[in-house]
Each structure stands twice: as C-alpha cells, then as structure tokens.
Coordinates of C-alpha atoms and ligand atoms in Angstrom, one line a residue:
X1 CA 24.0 -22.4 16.7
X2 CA 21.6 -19.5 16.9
X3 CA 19.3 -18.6 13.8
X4 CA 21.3 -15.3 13.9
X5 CA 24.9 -17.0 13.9
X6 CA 23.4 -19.3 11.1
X7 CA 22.6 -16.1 9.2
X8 CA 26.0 -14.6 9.8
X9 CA 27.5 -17.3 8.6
X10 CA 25.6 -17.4 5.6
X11 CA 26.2 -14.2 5.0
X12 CA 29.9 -14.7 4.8
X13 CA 29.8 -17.8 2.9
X14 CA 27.9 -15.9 0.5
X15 CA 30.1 -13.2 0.2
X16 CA 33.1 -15.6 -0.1
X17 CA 31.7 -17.2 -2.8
X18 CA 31.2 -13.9 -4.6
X19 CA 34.7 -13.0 -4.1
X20 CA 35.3 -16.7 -5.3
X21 CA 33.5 -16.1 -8.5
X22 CA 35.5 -13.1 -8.9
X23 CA 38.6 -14.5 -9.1
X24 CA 37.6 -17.7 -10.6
X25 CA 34.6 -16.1 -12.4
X26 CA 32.6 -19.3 -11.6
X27 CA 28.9 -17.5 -11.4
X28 CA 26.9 -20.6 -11.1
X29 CA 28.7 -21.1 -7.5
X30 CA 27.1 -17.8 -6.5
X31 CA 24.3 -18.1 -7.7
X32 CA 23.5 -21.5 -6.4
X33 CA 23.0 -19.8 -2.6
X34 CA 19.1 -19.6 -2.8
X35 CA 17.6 -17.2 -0.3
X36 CA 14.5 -18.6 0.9
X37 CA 12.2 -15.2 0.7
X38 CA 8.2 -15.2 2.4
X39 CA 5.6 -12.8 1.3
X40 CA 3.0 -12.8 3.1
X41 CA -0.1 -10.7 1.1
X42 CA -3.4 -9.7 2.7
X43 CA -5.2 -10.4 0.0
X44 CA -5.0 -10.7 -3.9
X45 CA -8.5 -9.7 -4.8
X46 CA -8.2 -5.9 -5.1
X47 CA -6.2 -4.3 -8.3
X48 CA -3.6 -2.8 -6.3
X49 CA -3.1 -5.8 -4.7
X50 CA -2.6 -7.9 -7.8
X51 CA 0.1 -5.2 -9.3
X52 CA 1.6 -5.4 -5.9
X53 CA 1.9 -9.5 -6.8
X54 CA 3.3 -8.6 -10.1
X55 CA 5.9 -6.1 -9.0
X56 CA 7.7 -8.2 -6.4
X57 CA 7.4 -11.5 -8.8
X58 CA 8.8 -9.4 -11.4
X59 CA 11.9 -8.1 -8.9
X60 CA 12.4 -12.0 -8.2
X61 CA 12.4 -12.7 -11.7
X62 CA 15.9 -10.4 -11.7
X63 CA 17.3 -12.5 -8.7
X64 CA 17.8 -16.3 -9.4
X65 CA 19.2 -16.7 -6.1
X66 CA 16.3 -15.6 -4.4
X67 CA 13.7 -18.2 -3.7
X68 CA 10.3 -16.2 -3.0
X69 CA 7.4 -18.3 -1.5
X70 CA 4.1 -15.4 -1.6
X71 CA 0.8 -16.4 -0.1
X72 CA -2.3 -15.1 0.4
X73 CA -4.1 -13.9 3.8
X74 CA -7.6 -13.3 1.7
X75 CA -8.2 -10.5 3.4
X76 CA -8.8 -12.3 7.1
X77 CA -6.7 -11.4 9.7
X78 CA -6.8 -15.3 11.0
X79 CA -5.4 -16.5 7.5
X80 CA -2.9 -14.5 7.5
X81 CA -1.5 -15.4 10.7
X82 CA -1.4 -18.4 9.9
X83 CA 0.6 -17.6 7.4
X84 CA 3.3 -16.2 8.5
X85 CA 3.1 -18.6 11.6
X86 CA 3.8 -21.3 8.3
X87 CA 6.8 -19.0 6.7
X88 CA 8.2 -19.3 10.3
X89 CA 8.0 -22.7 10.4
X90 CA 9.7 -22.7 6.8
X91 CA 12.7 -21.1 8.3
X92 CA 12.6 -18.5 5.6
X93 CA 15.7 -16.2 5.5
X94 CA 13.4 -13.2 5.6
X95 CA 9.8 -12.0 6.2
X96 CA 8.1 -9.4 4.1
X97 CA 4.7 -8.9 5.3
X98 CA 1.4 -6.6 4.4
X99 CA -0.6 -6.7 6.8
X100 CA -4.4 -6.6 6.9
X101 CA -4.9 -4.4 10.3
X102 CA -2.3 -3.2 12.6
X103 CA -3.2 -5.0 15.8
X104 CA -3.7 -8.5 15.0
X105 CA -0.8 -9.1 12.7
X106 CA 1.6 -7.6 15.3
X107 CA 1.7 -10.9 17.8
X108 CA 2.7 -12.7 14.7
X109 CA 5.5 -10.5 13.4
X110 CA 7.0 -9.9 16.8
X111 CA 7.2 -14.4 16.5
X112 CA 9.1 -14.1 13.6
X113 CA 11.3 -11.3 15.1
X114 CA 12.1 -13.9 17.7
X115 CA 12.9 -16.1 15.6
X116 CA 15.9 -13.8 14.1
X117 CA 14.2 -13.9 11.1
X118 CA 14.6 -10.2 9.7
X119 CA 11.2 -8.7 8.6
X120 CA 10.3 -6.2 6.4
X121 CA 7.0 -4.9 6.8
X122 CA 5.1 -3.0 3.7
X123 CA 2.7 -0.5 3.1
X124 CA 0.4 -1.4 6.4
X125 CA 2.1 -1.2 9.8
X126 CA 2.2 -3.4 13.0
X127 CA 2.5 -1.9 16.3
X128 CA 5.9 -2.8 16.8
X129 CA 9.5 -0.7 15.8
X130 CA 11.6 -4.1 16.4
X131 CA 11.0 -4.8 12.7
X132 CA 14.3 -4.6 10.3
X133 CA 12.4 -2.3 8.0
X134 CA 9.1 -0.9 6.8
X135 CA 8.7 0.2 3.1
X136 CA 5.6 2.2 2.1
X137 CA 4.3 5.2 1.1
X138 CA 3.6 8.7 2.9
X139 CA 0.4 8.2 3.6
X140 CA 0.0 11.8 5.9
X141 CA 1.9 13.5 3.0
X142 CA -1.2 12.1 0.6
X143 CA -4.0 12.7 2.5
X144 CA -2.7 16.4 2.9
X145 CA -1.8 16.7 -0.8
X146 CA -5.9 15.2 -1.1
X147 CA -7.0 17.8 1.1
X148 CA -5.6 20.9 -0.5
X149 CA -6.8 19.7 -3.5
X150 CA -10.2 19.7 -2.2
X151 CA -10.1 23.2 -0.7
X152 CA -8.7 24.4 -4.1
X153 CA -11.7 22.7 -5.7
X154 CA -14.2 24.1 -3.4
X155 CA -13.2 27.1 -4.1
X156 CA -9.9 28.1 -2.4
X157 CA -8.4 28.6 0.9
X158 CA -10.5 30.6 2.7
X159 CA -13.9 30.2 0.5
X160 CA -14.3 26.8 0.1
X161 CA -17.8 25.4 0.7
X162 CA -19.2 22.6 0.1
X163 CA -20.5 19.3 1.6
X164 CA -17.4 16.3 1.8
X165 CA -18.0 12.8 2.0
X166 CA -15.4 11.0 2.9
X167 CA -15.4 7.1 2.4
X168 CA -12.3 5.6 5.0
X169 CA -10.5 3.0 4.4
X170 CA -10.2 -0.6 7.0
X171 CA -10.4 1.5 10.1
X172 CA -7.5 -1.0 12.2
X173 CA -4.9 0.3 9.4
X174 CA -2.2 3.5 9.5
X175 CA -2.9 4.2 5.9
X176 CA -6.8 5.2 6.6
X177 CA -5.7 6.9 9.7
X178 CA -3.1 8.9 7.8
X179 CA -5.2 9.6 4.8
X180 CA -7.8 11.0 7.5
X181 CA -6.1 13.5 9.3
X182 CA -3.2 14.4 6.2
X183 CA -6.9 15.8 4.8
X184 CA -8.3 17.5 7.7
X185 CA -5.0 19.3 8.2
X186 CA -6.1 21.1 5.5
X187 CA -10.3 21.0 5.1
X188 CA -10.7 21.7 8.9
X189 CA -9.3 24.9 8.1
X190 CA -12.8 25.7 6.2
X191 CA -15.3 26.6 7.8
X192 CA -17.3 26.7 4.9
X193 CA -16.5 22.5 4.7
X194 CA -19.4 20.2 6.0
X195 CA -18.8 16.6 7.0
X196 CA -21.9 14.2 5.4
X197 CA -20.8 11.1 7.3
X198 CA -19.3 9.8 10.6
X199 CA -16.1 7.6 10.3
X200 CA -17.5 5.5 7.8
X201 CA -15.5 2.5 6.3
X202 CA -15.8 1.0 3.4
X203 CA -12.7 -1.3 4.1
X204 CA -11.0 -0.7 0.9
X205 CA -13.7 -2.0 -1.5
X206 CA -15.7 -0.6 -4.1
X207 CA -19.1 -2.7 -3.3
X208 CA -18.9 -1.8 0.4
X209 CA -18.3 2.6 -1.0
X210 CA -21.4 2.1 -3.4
X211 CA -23.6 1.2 -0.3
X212 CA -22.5 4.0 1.8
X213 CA -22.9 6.5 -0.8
X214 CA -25.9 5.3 -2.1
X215 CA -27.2 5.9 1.3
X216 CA -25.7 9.6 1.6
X217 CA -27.5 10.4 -1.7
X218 CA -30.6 9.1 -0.4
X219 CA -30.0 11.3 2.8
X220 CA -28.4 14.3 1.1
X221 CA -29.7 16.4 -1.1
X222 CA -26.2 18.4 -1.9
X223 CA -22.8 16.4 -2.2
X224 CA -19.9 18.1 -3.7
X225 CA -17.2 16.4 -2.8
X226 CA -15.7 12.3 -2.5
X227 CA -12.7 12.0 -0.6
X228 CA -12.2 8.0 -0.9
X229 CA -9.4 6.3 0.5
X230 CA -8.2 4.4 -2.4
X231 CA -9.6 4.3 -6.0
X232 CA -11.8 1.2 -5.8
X233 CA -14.0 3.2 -2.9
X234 CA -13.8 6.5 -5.1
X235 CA -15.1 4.6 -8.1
X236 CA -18.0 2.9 -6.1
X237 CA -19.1 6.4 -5.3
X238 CA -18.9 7.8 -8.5
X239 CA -21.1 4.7 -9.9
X240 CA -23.9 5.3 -6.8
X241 CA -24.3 8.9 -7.9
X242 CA -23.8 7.6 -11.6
X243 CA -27.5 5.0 -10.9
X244 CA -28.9 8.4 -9.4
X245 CA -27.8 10.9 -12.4
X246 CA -25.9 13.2 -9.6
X247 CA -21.9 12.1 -10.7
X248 CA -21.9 15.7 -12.8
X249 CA -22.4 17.3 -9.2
X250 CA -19.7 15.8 -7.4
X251 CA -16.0 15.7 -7.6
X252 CA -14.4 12.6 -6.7
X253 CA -10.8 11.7 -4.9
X254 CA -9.0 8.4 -4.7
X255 CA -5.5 7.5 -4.2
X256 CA -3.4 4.6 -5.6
X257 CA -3.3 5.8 -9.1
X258 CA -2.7 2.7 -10.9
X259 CA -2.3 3.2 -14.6
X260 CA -4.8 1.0 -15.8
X261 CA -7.3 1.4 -12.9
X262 CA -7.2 5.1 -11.3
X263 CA -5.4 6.8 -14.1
X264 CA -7.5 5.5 -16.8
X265 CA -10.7 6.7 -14.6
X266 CA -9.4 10.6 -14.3
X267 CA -8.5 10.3 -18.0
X268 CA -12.4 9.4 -18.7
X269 CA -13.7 12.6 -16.1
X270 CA -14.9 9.6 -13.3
X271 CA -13.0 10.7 -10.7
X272 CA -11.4 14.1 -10.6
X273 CA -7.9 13.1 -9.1
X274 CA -6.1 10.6 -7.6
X275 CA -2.3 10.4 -6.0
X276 CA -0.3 7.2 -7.0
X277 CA 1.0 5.0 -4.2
X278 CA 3.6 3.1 -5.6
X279 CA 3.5 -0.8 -4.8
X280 CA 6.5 -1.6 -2.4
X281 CA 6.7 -5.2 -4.1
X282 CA 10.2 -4.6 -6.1
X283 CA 11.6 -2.2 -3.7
X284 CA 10.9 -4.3 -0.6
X285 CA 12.7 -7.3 -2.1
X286 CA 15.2 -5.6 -3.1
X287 CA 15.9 -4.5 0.2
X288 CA 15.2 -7.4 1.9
X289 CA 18.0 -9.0 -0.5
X290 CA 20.7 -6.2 0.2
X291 CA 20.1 -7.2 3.6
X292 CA 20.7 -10.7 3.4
X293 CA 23.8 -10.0 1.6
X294 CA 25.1 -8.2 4.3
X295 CA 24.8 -4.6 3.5
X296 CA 22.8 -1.8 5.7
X297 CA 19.7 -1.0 5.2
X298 CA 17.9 2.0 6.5
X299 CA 14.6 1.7 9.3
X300 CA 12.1 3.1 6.8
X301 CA 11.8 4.0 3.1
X302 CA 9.1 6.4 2.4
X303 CA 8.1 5.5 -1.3
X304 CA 6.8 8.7 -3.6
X305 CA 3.9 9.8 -4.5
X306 CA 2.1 12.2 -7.2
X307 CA -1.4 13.8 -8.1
X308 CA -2.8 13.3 -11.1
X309 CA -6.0 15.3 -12.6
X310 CA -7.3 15.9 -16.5
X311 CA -3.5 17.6 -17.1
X312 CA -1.6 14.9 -16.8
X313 CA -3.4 11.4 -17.0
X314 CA -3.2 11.1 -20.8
X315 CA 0.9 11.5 -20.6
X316 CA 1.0 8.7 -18.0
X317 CA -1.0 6.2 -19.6
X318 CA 0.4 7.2 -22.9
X319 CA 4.3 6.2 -20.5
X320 CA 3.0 3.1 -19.5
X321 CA 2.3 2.3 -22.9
X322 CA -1.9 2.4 -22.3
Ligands
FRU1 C1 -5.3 -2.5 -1.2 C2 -5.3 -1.2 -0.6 C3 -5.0 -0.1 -1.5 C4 -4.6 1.0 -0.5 C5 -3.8 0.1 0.4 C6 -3.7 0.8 1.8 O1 -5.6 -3.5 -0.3 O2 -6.6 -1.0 -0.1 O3 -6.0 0.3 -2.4 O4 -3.9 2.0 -1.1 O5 -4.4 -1.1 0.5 O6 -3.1 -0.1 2.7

C-alpha cells in the first residue's frame, strides 16, 4: 500500500469514526486517532521565532488528536535538513516547515513530497510549487506599505530627501527579497532618496545590524532614514546611533510588530514604525489538520498585515493586555 492509499484510508477511517461518535456519541473513539504533525523551525533564538513556538503549541493544545513533534534547525541550513530528513523517517502525517534560505531546504522538501507526505511550508519559501500549501505573510505588500511610509516621512511624494539605510534581511530568503523591492517600488520614485549601503545583510539579527550601522555612522555624516528588515535589525540600528548620540536624527523602520518586542519599541519613540507579520504557527496547523481530515485546502494563504506608529501602539499593547 502506497503512503498516499494509507492516508486515504486514514482519512476515511477517521471520518467514520466521527460519524460513529455522532451517532453513538463515543468522543474518546475520535479522539484516539492521533495525527503525527512535524515542525520543523529554523531556529528558536530570535523573538519572533519563540512566539512563532508558542502560537502553534498553543493551536495543538486545542487539538488532542494531533500529535506535534517541533524541532529546531538553529539557524543552519545543515541542521535543519537533517531534520526534516528525521520527520521523514518518522513517517509523520504531515510536514510544516520554515525554512532558513530558499535553496538548500528545497532538496529536502521535494523528499518529503515524495514520500506523499503533504507539506505545508511557512513564512520562508522553497523553490518548489509541488508543496500542498504555503502560509505566510505579504511580504511585497509590506515592504511597499514600508516604503510609502518612508517617502511620506521624508517629506512626501515628490519632495522626499534624505539619505536611507537599508539593513536586509538573510539574502537566500523571499521575505528579504520582497521587503526590498515592495520599498523601492515606492523610494525609487525619489530622486531626492540616496542609498548609504550596498545590499547589506544583517541576516535577521540585531548584533549583526549594530555593526553595519555603526560603520555607516562612522562613514556618514547624514542618515535620516532605517529601513530594517525585521525589528531585531531596526533596533540594532537605533542602539548604534543611540552609543553615537545621532538616534534623534534618524527615523527607524522594522517589521514584525510583536507586541512585546516592536510595538513596545514604537510606543517608547525607538523606532518610528513597524508592520506586524503575524506568526503562521496556529493557522498553519490548523490547516494542516483540515487537510488531514479530508477537507480542501487552498495553495496559499496570505496572512495580514498592519502599520503601526505613535497613533496606535499604545491601543495595541493596551489589547494584548501590555
Ligand atoms: C525570524 C525572522 C523574522 C522575520 C522572518 C522573515 O527568523 O527573521 O524577524 O520577519 O524571520 O522570514
């Protein structure tokens, strides 16, 4: 019997025993079929990370049927093949994967696709389509709503001027490709718009973003603007200019928004915006389960996103009870 046949079958056994339970309203029945549920993580190190953890444990938590076996790539490519090369081996019932870089996760993925195993992939891409699903953010739709932001702030479409550092994210990922050009959709547009710095990554992490702007202060006398790829990198910016006296100067952008991590730094006037980018922990499991129950599930779901500035980062913190 093929994996997929096995699957089927599963599939209808399960729903049999839900109509069973029905009718005979036995729930333990039903809810003895344990899904067997990988997640393979990049890393757990960075904050958005670790909510990303908590999100999807906290789905689980709602599904005792499910049983969801997470581990951790920490943050090298080679780990985390090895990981999901393991959650193969485990015969899980589905894959969910975030992957480090595009490239060298794809091999990997496309193994557990021919294994029948359906995979969801989140937040990161591989350079495959064979996938079941991908659940993430709009990362394009970000990076543009970063970049308007920044022409408004350097004073308007048409006028703005100003000198831009921009701090990229892991260079092999969508997201810091996306967050790029979304931006320069709208900066390039300005003529009045300088670029400090070529391509530079600071793959995601504050430490890395504090050296690379501590460097462009050195270099430049005039910086208005931080466009960071997520909030850590925005934050090691603002502290370089901080240990310099310049972070009065200089506006700062980020983007993941976390309530206790981004949010809280707009709400103290460190960084001047950032635009959430919602974990796809819960909603990946959750789709991954509708799947295995054998309902439809669509090829991507884009996950939403918001700006948030001095106006509304008190009433967000205040509804997340901070
Ligand atoms: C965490 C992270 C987030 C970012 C996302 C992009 O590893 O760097 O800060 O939004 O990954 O994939």
């Amino acid at each position: 019997m093929t994996r997929r046949d096995m699957l089927k079958l599963a599939t209808f056994a399960a729903a049999l025993l839900t109509t069973t339970a029905l009718f005979s309203s036995n729930h333990a029945l039903a809810q003895d079929k344990k899904w067997k549920i990988g997640f393979s993580q990049v890393t757990t190190i960075e904050p958005w990370r670790a909510q990303f953890n908590k999100d999807i444990i906290a789905e689980a938590a709602k599904h005792p049927e499910v049983e969801l076996i997470i581990t951790d790539g920490e943050d090298k490519t080679e780990k985390q093949v090895a990981d999901v090369e393991n959650l193969i081996r485990q015969e899980v019932d589905a894959l969910l994967v975030s992957p480090k870089e595009s490239a060298g996760l794809t091999g990997v993925v496309q193994q557990a696709i021919d294994a029948k195993i359906p995979v969801f992939v989140l937040d990161r891409n591989v350079d495959t389509k064979d996938y079941t699903q991908f659940v993430g953010g709009d990362n394009k739709l970000i990076g543009r709503a970063a970049g308007e932001y920044a022409v408004e702030l350097l004073g308007g479409k048409g006028k703005a001027a100003g000198n831009v550092v921009e701090i990229w994210g892991g260079m092999g990922t969508q997201p810091a490709h996306d967050r790029h050009d979304g931006f320069h959709e709208f900066t390039d547009k300005e003529p009045g718009i300088k670029y400090l710095l070529d391509q530079q990554s600071g793959d995601w992490k504050q430490d890395q973003a504090y050296n690379i702007m501590a460097n462009a202060l050195k270099t430049n006398e005039k910086i208005d603007l931080v466009y960071g790829h997520n909030d850590p990198m925005a934050y090691g910016a603002y502290l370089a200019a901080k240990d310099v006296g310049r972070e009065k100067d200089i506006k700062f952008i980020g983007i993941d928004g976390l309530p206790n991590e981004g949010v809280q730094m707009v709400n103290k006037g460190e960084l001047t915006a950032t635009f959430t980018y919602v974990t796809p922990g819960a909603e990946g499991l959750r789709q991954a389960i509708k799947f295995l129950n054998g309902e439809k599930v669509e090829k991507t779901i884009t996950l939403p996103t918001e700006k948030v500035t001095k106006d509304n980062a008190a009433k967000i913190l205040k509804d997340n009870g901070l």
